[in-house]
Short mmCIF file of C-alpha atoms in Angstrom, two decimals:
data_model
loop_
_atom_site.label_atom_id
_atom_site.label_comp_id
_atom_site.label_asym_id
_atom_site.label_seq_id
_atom_site.Cartn_x
_atom_site.Cartn_y
_atom_site.Cartn_z
CA MET A 1 253.48 209.74 -17.58
CA ALA A 2 250.73 209.36 -14.55
CA ILE A 3 251.24 207.06 -12.29
CA PRO A 4 248.26 204.73 -12.36
CA SER A 5 245.74 204.56 -9.47
CA LEU A 6 243.79 202.22 -7.69
CA GLN A 7 241.38 202.85 -9.49
CA ASP A 8 242.73 202.78 -12.71
CA GLY A 9 243.78 199.11 -11.78
CA ILE A 10 239.87 197.97 -11.03
CA ASP A 11 238.79 199.58 -14.24
CA LYS A 12 241.29 197.92 -16.47
CA ALA A 13 240.67 194.54 -14.47
CA GLY A 14 236.96 194.88 -14.86
CA SER A 15 236.02 194.75 -10.84
CA PRO A 16 238.34 194.52 -7.51
CA ILE A 17 238.36 190.33 -8.02
CA GLY A 18 239.49 190.87 -11.57
CA LEU A 19 242.51 192.77 -10.16
CA LEU A 20 243.29 190.97 -6.47
CA TRP A 21 242.47 187.44 -7.39
CA GLN A 22 245.82 185.26 -7.85
CA PRO A 23 245.46 181.94 -6.97
CA ASN A 24 248.62 180.30 -5.72
CA ALA A 25 250.16 183.62 -4.77
CA GLU A 26 253.05 183.31 -2.73
CA PRO A 27 252.56 183.98 0.46
CA TRP A 28 254.05 187.48 2.20
CA THR A 29 257.12 187.21 4.71
CA PRO A 30 259.66 189.86 6.31
CA GLU A 31 261.88 191.51 3.92
CA VAL A 32 266.24 191.67 4.33
CA VAL A 33 266.21 189.40 6.97
CA GLU A 34 267.18 185.85 6.85
CA ARG A 35 264.64 183.16 5.72
CA GLU A 36 265.79 180.62 8.88
CA TYR A 37 268.66 181.33 11.28
CA VAL A 38 268.79 178.07 12.80
CA GLY A 39 265.56 176.60 11.35
CA TRP A 40 261.98 177.40 11.96
CA ARG A 41 260.99 174.82 14.34
CA GLN A 42 263.83 175.68 16.68
CA GLU A 43 262.89 179.48 16.55
CA GLN A 44 259.53 178.95 17.27
CA ALA A 45 260.88 177.24 20.23
CA ALA A 46 262.93 180.00 21.08
CA TRP A 47 259.89 182.27 22.01
CA HIS A 48 257.97 179.45 23.46
CA GLU A 49 260.89 178.07 25.80
CA GLY A 50 263.96 180.09 26.14
CA VAL A 51 264.67 183.73 24.54
CA ALA A 52 263.86 185.18 20.58
CA LEU A 53 265.40 188.12 19.01
CA LEU A 54 263.25 189.57 16.22
CA ASN A 55 263.81 192.31 13.97
CA LEU A 56 261.55 193.92 12.53
CA SER A 57 263.41 196.85 11.26
CA HIS A 58 262.82 196.68 8.02
CA HIS A 59 259.24 195.65 7.19
CA MET A 60 257.56 198.03 8.79
CA TYR A 61 256.13 201.33 7.35
CA ASP A 62 255.87 204.19 9.54
CA LEU A 63 254.09 207.46 9.31
CA TRP A 64 254.96 210.46 11.19
CA ILE A 65 251.82 212.79 11.95
CA GLU A 66 252.48 216.13 13.43
CA GLY A 67 250.78 219.59 13.92
CA PRO A 68 248.11 221.01 15.98
CA ASP A 69 245.73 219.06 13.77
CA ALA A 70 247.14 215.56 14.51
CA THR A 71 244.73 214.09 17.15
CA ARG A 72 241.67 215.64 15.24
CA VAL A 73 242.05 214.08 12.40
CA LEU A 74 243.29 210.50 14.11
CA ALA A 75 239.98 210.40 16.17
CA GLU A 76 238.19 211.12 12.94
CA CYS A 77 239.62 208.75 10.88
CA GLY A 78 239.68 206.20 14.02
CA ALA A 79 237.23 204.21 16.46
CA ASN A 80 239.77 204.40 19.37
CA ASN A 81 239.28 206.18 22.65
CA PHE A 82 241.72 209.54 22.67
CA GLU A 83 240.37 211.09 25.48
CA LYS A 84 242.70 208.39 27.43
CA PHE A 85 245.97 208.25 25.19
CA ALA A 86 248.95 208.97 26.98
CA ILE A 87 252.71 210.41 25.69
CA GLY A 88 254.25 207.21 25.21
CA GLN A 89 251.65 205.09 24.93
CA ALA A 90 250.56 203.17 21.86
CA LYS A 91 247.45 201.39 20.81
CA GLN A 92 246.02 199.06 18.01
CA TYR A 93 244.46 202.13 15.42
CA ILE A 94 241.17 201.17 14.37
CA PRO A 95 240.04 202.91 11.00
CA VAL A 96 236.65 201.96 9.45
CA THR A 97 234.85 202.94 6.70
CA ARG A 98 231.04 204.71 6.84
CA ASP A 99 230.07 201.08 6.21
CA GLY A 100 231.51 200.20 9.54
CA LYS A 101 234.65 197.75 7.77
CA ILE A 102 238.10 197.91 8.72
CA VAL A 103 240.43 199.65 6.26
CA THR A 104 243.15 197.68 8.21
CA ASP A 105 244.58 198.41 11.61
CA GLY A 106 248.00 199.81 12.64
CA ILE A 107 250.46 200.68 15.73
CA LEU A 108 249.66 204.10 17.14
CA ALA A 109 251.96 205.27 19.29
CA ARG A 110 251.75 208.99 20.96
CA ARG A 111 255.20 210.78 20.68
CA ALA A 112 254.17 214.07 21.90
CA GLU A 113 251.18 216.06 22.33
CA ASN A 114 250.89 216.81 19.11
CA LYS A 115 252.99 214.07 17.28
CA TYR A 116 251.79 210.59 16.55
CA LEU A 117 253.74 207.41 15.09
CA LEU A 118 251.61 204.93 12.95
CA SER A 119 253.66 201.63 11.88
CA GLY A 120 252.46 198.33 10.03
CA VAL A 121 250.42 197.93 7.09
CA PRO A 122 250.29 201.15 5.10
CA ALA A 123 246.51 201.14 4.06
CA ALA A 124 245.60 202.70 7.76
CA GLN A 125 248.33 205.42 7.31
CA HIS A 126 247.09 206.28 3.88
CA TRP A 127 243.45 206.54 5.23
CA VAL A 128 244.65 209.28 7.75
CA GLN A 129 246.60 210.97 5.28
CA TYR A 130 243.85 210.99 2.41
CA HIS A 131 241.35 212.10 5.15
CA ALA A 132 243.79 215.24 6.56
CA GLU A 133 244.63 216.51 3.13
CA LYS A 134 241.17 216.77 2.05
CA ALA A 135 239.74 218.41 4.93
CA GLY A 136 242.51 221.02 4.96
CA TYR A 137 244.09 219.82 8.47
CA ASP A 138 247.07 222.09 10.01
CA VAL A 139 249.10 218.45 10.18
CA GLY A 140 252.73 217.16 8.83
CA PHE A 141 253.50 213.80 7.45
CA GLU A 142 256.80 212.18 7.21
CA THR A 143 257.23 208.66 5.41
CA ASP A 144 259.56 206.12 6.09
CA THR A 145 258.51 202.68 3.77
CA SER A 146 259.74 199.32 4.32
CA SER A 147 263.02 198.40 3.19
CA ALA A 148 261.68 196.69 -0.20
CA PHE A 149 260.14 199.90 -1.49
CA ARG A 150 262.28 202.53 0.33
CA PRO A 151 263.58 204.84 -2.75
CA GLY A 152 267.26 204.40 -3.54
CA GLY A 153 267.58 201.67 -0.84
CA GLY A 154 269.10 202.85 2.38
CA ASP A 155 268.66 202.33 5.80
CA PRO A 156 265.62 202.49 7.86
CA LYS A 157 264.92 206.18 10.22
CA LEU A 158 264.55 203.68 13.18
CA PHE A 159 265.40 200.13 14.51
CA ARG A 160 262.99 197.56 16.17
CA TYR A 161 264.42 194.78 17.69
CA GLN A 162 261.75 192.40 19.90
CA ILE A 163 263.09 190.17 22.92
CA GLN A 164 260.68 187.78 23.34
CA GLY A 165 260.15 184.86 25.71
CA PRO A 166 260.14 183.02 28.98
CA LEU A 167 263.96 184.71 29.47
CA ALA A 168 263.13 187.50 28.15
CA LEU A 169 262.95 189.74 31.36
CA GLU A 170 266.54 188.22 32.20
CA LEU A 171 268.27 188.62 29.07
CA ILE A 172 267.25 192.53 29.33
CA GLU A 173 268.44 192.81 32.99
CA LYS A 174 271.94 191.84 31.61
CA VAL A 175 272.22 193.95 29.11
CA PHE A 176 270.51 196.77 31.13
CA GLY A 177 272.26 196.26 34.29
CA GLY A 178 269.13 195.34 35.97
CA PRO A 179 264.95 195.76 35.60
CA LEU A 180 263.68 197.75 33.46
CA PRO A 181 260.93 200.39 35.70
CA GLU A 182 257.57 198.66 35.51
CA THR A 183 255.55 199.53 32.56
CA LYS A 184 252.76 199.00 31.32
CA PHE A 185 251.10 196.80 28.62
CA PHE A 186 251.51 198.95 25.73
CA HIS A 187 253.37 201.62 26.97
CA SER A 188 256.95 202.90 26.77
CA THR A 189 259.77 203.75 28.90
CA PRO A 190 263.16 205.67 28.10
CA VAL A 191 266.47 203.32 27.89
CA THR A 192 269.83 204.05 27.54
CA LEU A 193 272.66 201.57 26.75
CA ASP A 194 275.84 203.11 26.66
CA GLY A 195 275.10 206.75 26.26
CA ARG A 196 272.96 205.25 23.39
CA SER A 197 269.28 206.54 24.22
CA PHE A 198 266.06 204.80 22.83
CA GLU A 199 262.73 203.29 24.38
CA ALA A 200 261.49 199.88 25.34
CA LEU A 201 258.04 199.62 24.53
CA ARG A 202 256.36 196.85 26.94
CA HIS A 203 255.21 194.69 24.19
CA GLY A 204 254.76 190.45 23.61
CA MET A 205 254.20 187.72 20.83
CA ALA A 206 252.11 184.90 20.99
CA GLY A 207 251.42 185.38 24.65
CA GLN A 208 254.93 185.58 25.87
CA ALA A 209 256.75 188.21 27.61
CA GLY A 210 258.85 190.71 26.33
CA TYR A 211 259.84 194.18 25.14
CA GLU A 212 260.18 196.03 22.06
CA PHE A 213 262.94 198.11 21.69
CA ILE A 214 262.87 201.14 18.92
CA GLY A 215 265.17 204.04 18.37
CA PRO A 216 267.63 206.01 15.80
CA TRP A 217 269.43 203.51 13.02
CA GLU A 218 272.74 204.90 13.65
CA HIS A 219 272.46 202.63 17.04
CA ALA A 220 270.94 199.86 15.41
CA ALA A 221 274.24 197.50 15.15
CA TYR A 222 275.58 198.13 18.27
CA VAL A 223 272.27 197.29 20.39
CA HIS A 224 271.49 193.94 17.86
CA GLU A 225 275.37 193.09 18.75
CA ALA A 226 274.66 193.68 22.79
CA PHE A 227 271.60 191.22 22.90
CA LEU A 228 273.50 188.58 20.84
CA LYS A 229 276.38 189.08 23.35
CA ALA A 230 274.20 188.77 26.38
CA GLY A 231 272.26 186.37 24.72
CA GLU A 232 274.24 183.48 23.98
CA PRO A 233 274.51 182.21 27.58
CA LEU A 234 270.75 181.74 27.64
CA GLY A 235 270.26 180.15 24.12
CA LEU A 236 269.30 183.59 22.43
CA VAL A 237 268.04 182.55 19.11
CA GLN A 238 267.32 184.94 16.24
CA VAL A 239 264.37 184.53 14.08
CA GLY A 240 264.09 184.14 10.59
CA ALA A 241 261.51 185.70 8.32
CA LEU A 242 259.48 182.39 7.84
CA ALA A 243 259.01 181.95 11.66
CA TYR A 244 258.30 185.48 12.31
CA THR A 245 254.71 185.44 10.60
CA THR A 246 253.53 182.70 12.70
CA PRO A 247 253.10 183.84 16.25
CA SER A 248 250.02 185.67 14.72
CA VAL A 249 248.54 182.59 14.34
CA GLU A 250 248.80 181.76 18.16
CA SER A 251 247.77 185.47 19.29
CA GLY A 252 244.64 186.17 17.57
CA TRP A 253 245.96 188.67 15.52
CA ILE A 254 244.68 188.41 12.32
CA PRO A 255 247.43 190.42 9.75
CA SER A 256 246.15 192.83 6.69
CA PRO A 257 242.38 191.94 6.28
CA VAL A 258 240.97 193.07 3.27
CA PRO A 259 240.44 196.61 3.18
CA GLY A 260 236.79 197.74 2.86
CA ILE A 261 237.21 200.78 0.21
CA TYR A 262 236.93 199.06 -3.55
CA ALA A 263 233.48 199.36 -4.17
CA ASP A 264 232.01 202.41 -2.22
CA PRO A 265 230.75 205.12 -5.06
CA GLU A 266 231.67 207.44 -1.94
CA LEU A 267 235.40 206.25 -2.15
CA ALA A 268 235.94 206.62 -5.62
CA GLU A 269 238.26 209.78 -5.32
CA TYR A 270 240.03 208.10 -2.36
CA ARG A 271 240.88 204.93 -5.23
CA ALA A 272 242.09 207.45 -7.68
CA TRP A 273 244.59 209.14 -5.15
CA LEU A 274 245.97 205.56 -4.68
CA PRO A 275 248.59 204.35 -5.91
CA LEU A 276 248.08 200.87 -7.95
CA PHE A 277 251.69 199.69 -6.92
CA GLY A 278 250.70 199.58 -3.15
CA ILE A 279 249.09 197.45 -0.65
CA GLU A 280 245.97 198.19 -1.30
CA GLY A 281 246.06 197.12 -5.20
CA LYS A 282 248.90 194.41 -5.10
CA ARG A 283 248.15 192.35 -1.23
CA PRO A 284 246.62 189.10 -3.22
CA LEU A 285 243.14 186.81 -2.26
CA ASN A 286 242.95 183.56 -2.85
CA GLY A 287 242.13 180.17 -1.92
CA SER A 288 239.25 177.77 -2.28
CA TYR A 289 236.59 180.55 -0.96
CA PHE A 290 235.81 182.71 -3.88
CA SER A 291 232.82 185.45 -4.58
CA GLU A 292 233.00 187.79 -7.38
CA ASP A 293 231.64 190.80 -4.77
CA ILE A 294 234.91 192.23 -3.17
CA ALA A 295 232.66 193.37 -0.13
CA ASP A 296 232.33 189.37 0.97
CA TYR A 297 236.18 189.64 1.94
CA TYR A 298 235.59 192.83 3.72
CA VAL A 299 235.97 192.41 7.91
CA SER A 300 234.24 194.46 11.20
CA PRO A 301 236.29 195.71 13.74
CA TYR A 302 233.80 193.46 15.74
CA GLU A 303 234.91 190.08 14.03
CA LEU A 304 238.78 190.77 14.58
CA GLY A 305 238.05 191.25 18.27
CA TYR A 306 238.49 194.81 18.77
CA GLY A 307 235.47 195.58 20.30
CA LYS A 308 236.47 196.48 23.73
CA LEU A 309 238.81 199.09 22.00
CA ILE A 310 235.92 200.99 20.10
CA HIS A 311 234.99 204.33 21.69
CA PHE A 312 231.68 205.81 20.93
CA GLY A 313 232.51 209.05 22.96
CA HIS A 314 233.46 211.29 19.89
CA ASP A 315 232.33 211.26 15.99
CA PHE A 316 234.80 209.21 13.68
CA HIS A 317 233.84 208.03 10.05
CA GLY A 318 231.98 204.57 10.50
CA ARG A 319 230.55 205.22 13.92
CA ASP A 320 226.86 205.08 13.10
CA ALA A 321 227.41 201.32 11.34
CA LEU A 322 229.67 200.35 13.85
CA LEU A 323 226.52 201.27 16.36
CA LYS A 324 224.04 199.53 14.42
CA ALA A 325 226.55 196.59 14.00
CA LYS A 326 227.22 196.52 17.78
CA ASP A 327 224.63 194.16 18.83
CA GLU A 328 223.94 192.54 15.31
CA PRO A 329 225.04 188.43 14.46
CA ARG A 330 228.06 188.19 13.10
CA ARG A 331 231.17 185.73 12.76
CA THR A 332 233.21 184.93 15.84
CA LYS A 333 236.92 184.74 15.50
CA VAL A 334 238.54 180.98 16.54
CA THR A 335 241.54 179.10 15.85
CA LEU A 336 241.19 176.04 13.83
CA VAL A 337 243.52 173.09 14.74
CA PHE A 338 243.82 170.66 11.84
CA ASP A 339 244.18 167.36 12.24
CA ALA A 340 247.93 166.21 11.80
CA ASP A 341 247.25 163.05 9.57
CA ASP A 342 245.17 165.06 7.11
CA VAL A 343 248.16 167.63 6.78
CA ARG A 344 250.63 164.69 6.11
CA ARG A 345 248.24 163.25 3.37
CA VAL A 346 246.81 166.44 2.12
CA VAL A 347 249.80 169.16 2.19
CA GLY A 348 252.82 167.10 2.18
CA GLY A 349 251.67 164.07 0.56
CA GLY A 350 252.05 161.61 3.40
CA GLU A 351 255.35 163.08 4.36
CA ASP A 352 256.00 165.94 6.74
CA PRO A 353 254.80 168.82 4.55
CA GLY A 354 257.45 171.34 6.20
CA PHE A 355 256.78 174.68 7.01
CA VAL A 356 253.55 175.71 6.17
CA LEU A 357 252.21 179.43 5.70
CA THR A 358 249.22 180.78 3.68
CA TYR A 359 246.63 183.78 3.87
CA ALA A 360 244.15 182.26 1.64
CA ARG A 361 240.92 182.58 2.33
CA HIS A 362 239.82 178.41 2.72
CA ARG A 363 236.34 177.77 2.82
CA VAL A 364 235.09 175.96 6.02
CA GLU A 365 232.24 173.17 5.79
CA THR A 366 230.24 171.21 8.04
CA SER A 367 227.35 169.38 6.94
CA ALA A 368 225.64 172.60 6.29
CA GLY A 369 227.22 173.93 4.19
CA LEU A 370 229.82 176.75 4.18
CA VAL A 371 230.04 178.35 7.84
CA GLY A 372 233.52 179.90 7.81
CA THR A 373 236.57 180.95 6.03
CA THR A 374 240.50 181.03 7.12
CA MET A 375 242.52 184.00 7.23
CA GLN A 376 245.37 183.40 7.95
CA THR A 377 247.19 179.37 8.37
CA ALA A 378 250.46 178.02 9.43
CA SER A 379 252.98 175.41 11.04
CA ILE A 380 252.89 175.98 14.54
CA ASP A 381 255.51 173.30 15.84
CA PRO A 382 255.18 173.54 19.74
CA VAL A 383 251.64 171.62 18.94
CA ARG A 384 252.63 169.77 16.02
CA THR A 385 250.23 170.69 13.45
CA VAL A 386 248.77 173.33 11.54
CA LEU A 387 246.49 176.17 13.19
CA ALA A 388 244.13 178.95 10.82
CA GLN A 389 243.25 182.17 12.16
CA THR A 390 239.41 181.74 11.02
CA LEU A 391 236.17 183.70 10.99
CA ILE A 392 233.39 181.43 11.37
CA ASP A 393 229.51 181.10 11.73
CA SER A 394 228.43 182.34 15.44
CA ALA A 395 226.40 179.15 15.73
CA HIS A 396 229.80 176.64 14.92
CA ALA A 397 232.33 178.30 17.07
CA GLU A 398 231.65 176.38 20.23
CA PRO A 399 235.05 174.69 21.16
CA GLY A 400 235.29 171.17 20.32
CA THR A 401 233.23 171.67 16.70
CA GLU A 402 234.61 169.64 13.76
CA VAL A 403 234.64 171.09 10.43
CA THR A 404 236.51 170.44 7.42
CA VAL A 405 238.51 172.77 5.74
CA VAL A 406 238.89 173.16 1.60
CA TRP A 407 242.62 173.04 0.73
CA GLY A 408 242.75 174.45 -2.91
CA GLU A 409 242.92 177.10 -4.87
CA HIS A 410 240.23 178.36 -6.81
CA PRO A 411 240.49 179.42 -10.47
CA GLY A 412 238.69 182.55 -10.12
CA LEU A 413 236.43 184.41 -12.39
CA GLY A 414 235.05 182.19 -15.14
CA THR A 415 234.28 179.82 -12.42
CA ASP A 416 231.17 179.02 -10.61
CA PRO A 417 232.15 180.48 -7.17
CA GLU A 418 230.15 177.13 -5.74
CA ALA A 419 231.61 174.54 -8.10
CA ASP A 420 232.93 171.38 -6.75
CA LEU A 421 236.81 171.29 -7.79
CA GLY A 422 237.41 168.15 -6.32
CA PHE A 423 239.50 169.85 -3.52
CA PRO A 424 240.75 167.69 -0.66
CA ARG A 425 239.15 168.29 2.74
CA ILE A 426 241.31 168.60 5.91
CA ARG A 427 239.73 167.39 9.62
CA ALA A 428 239.72 170.62 11.87
CA THR A 429 238.64 171.10 15.63
CA VAL A 430 237.21 174.58 16.78
CA GLN A 431 239.04 176.09 19.71
CA VAL A 432 239.46 179.85 21.13
CA SER A 433 241.28 182.59 20.00
CA PRO A 434 243.85 183.69 21.25
CA PHE A 435 245.02 179.83 20.86
CA ASP A 436 247.69 180.58 23.67
CA ARG A 437 246.66 180.34 27.12
CA HIS A 438 248.54 183.63 28.36
CA ALA A 439 247.68 185.66 25.39
CA ARG A 440 243.84 184.82 26.37
CA THR A 441 243.95 185.55 29.56
CA ASP A 442 247.19 187.55 31.21
CA TYR A 443 248.62 189.25 28.22
CA ARG A 444 246.91 192.72 28.42
CA ARG A 445 246.08 192.73 32.34
CA ASN A 446 248.15 195.57 33.23
CA ALA A 447 247.25 197.69 30.11
#
């Protein structure tokens, strides 16, 4: 029996929206790790005030890309600068469609002259592999899915541990017996711990100092225990799946934007190549903002804040569209700060609502009507309210602008997208993105 494709799913549902719209969809959280270790509030506080350990080993999807044409296919599929890409460096990879809409980003690390590792949500990996196979490029692929989808279970190929927070560098010095070599942002340095070799990627989250340690799974338990033991006197806190999802709301990264692939007739072959039971067919849409046109959910890399990473010195899919869109009006990425009293009233029924997390596209309105949509919304205990990464019309993006968020779940097809369904409103104030000052100013200074 043939495995159904994404196109099969769209055809059966009648449209991309018919396939993806799922009111009240449960938000994604990382698999395998505990939901909470000491409580999501304390875990959030740890990377702001102390030191936190985050286990990224199980939810990342890895694709190794190796061969004489590795750089060629990645450059043709991505808008990044490949003229300046050192071995040991990583970049936020930006694949776009011919219409200039993002497929979804990923972290691309150059491991050798003709070898790369592309990690993250697998939509970018699918895009690269499809185009390489279609063009017949001399390149090979090796895949390690997330632990939720790994055939037959088993362990990941790599461990990934982040050490983050104001005390992160002090902990790292304790573990390795001294400071690590000075390393630029998003560059790696090799490290050794009691004869076990792996690498340290200079990387932070929510604007905090830290490293991501990556190495063979056979060393995972030893490295993990070494950090726990050395971190105990510093008050090291392990971060669970709930708190792990929230730093992006402070640091300005929008996870899993809708890939711009669902309707273009020229991508019908690609949709037939993609499995239905993958990220493109199973990542749901929901919220108070509803449109029957899937293109209304697409985003450009400019809207996501990736304009500085786009390099026009080479040809790539979507280059002409991005050039055209460079100076056109577009939405601005902002942080919405929800009114805490309204959050308690609407979400918590007058009480503390507890942990709030949603990737719903909620309507953002002013007296002028619809002006934007939320992309990710989460409780941020250090600021004692809920924040939302949001794309908003530039005319309403000035910090301090007051807006309302429509909090509810549109039922989808069969109901007027503009129907007044009586959803409650939450007052919110526009602030900059990234919300965290360090992430906004110093984070990439030594890039």
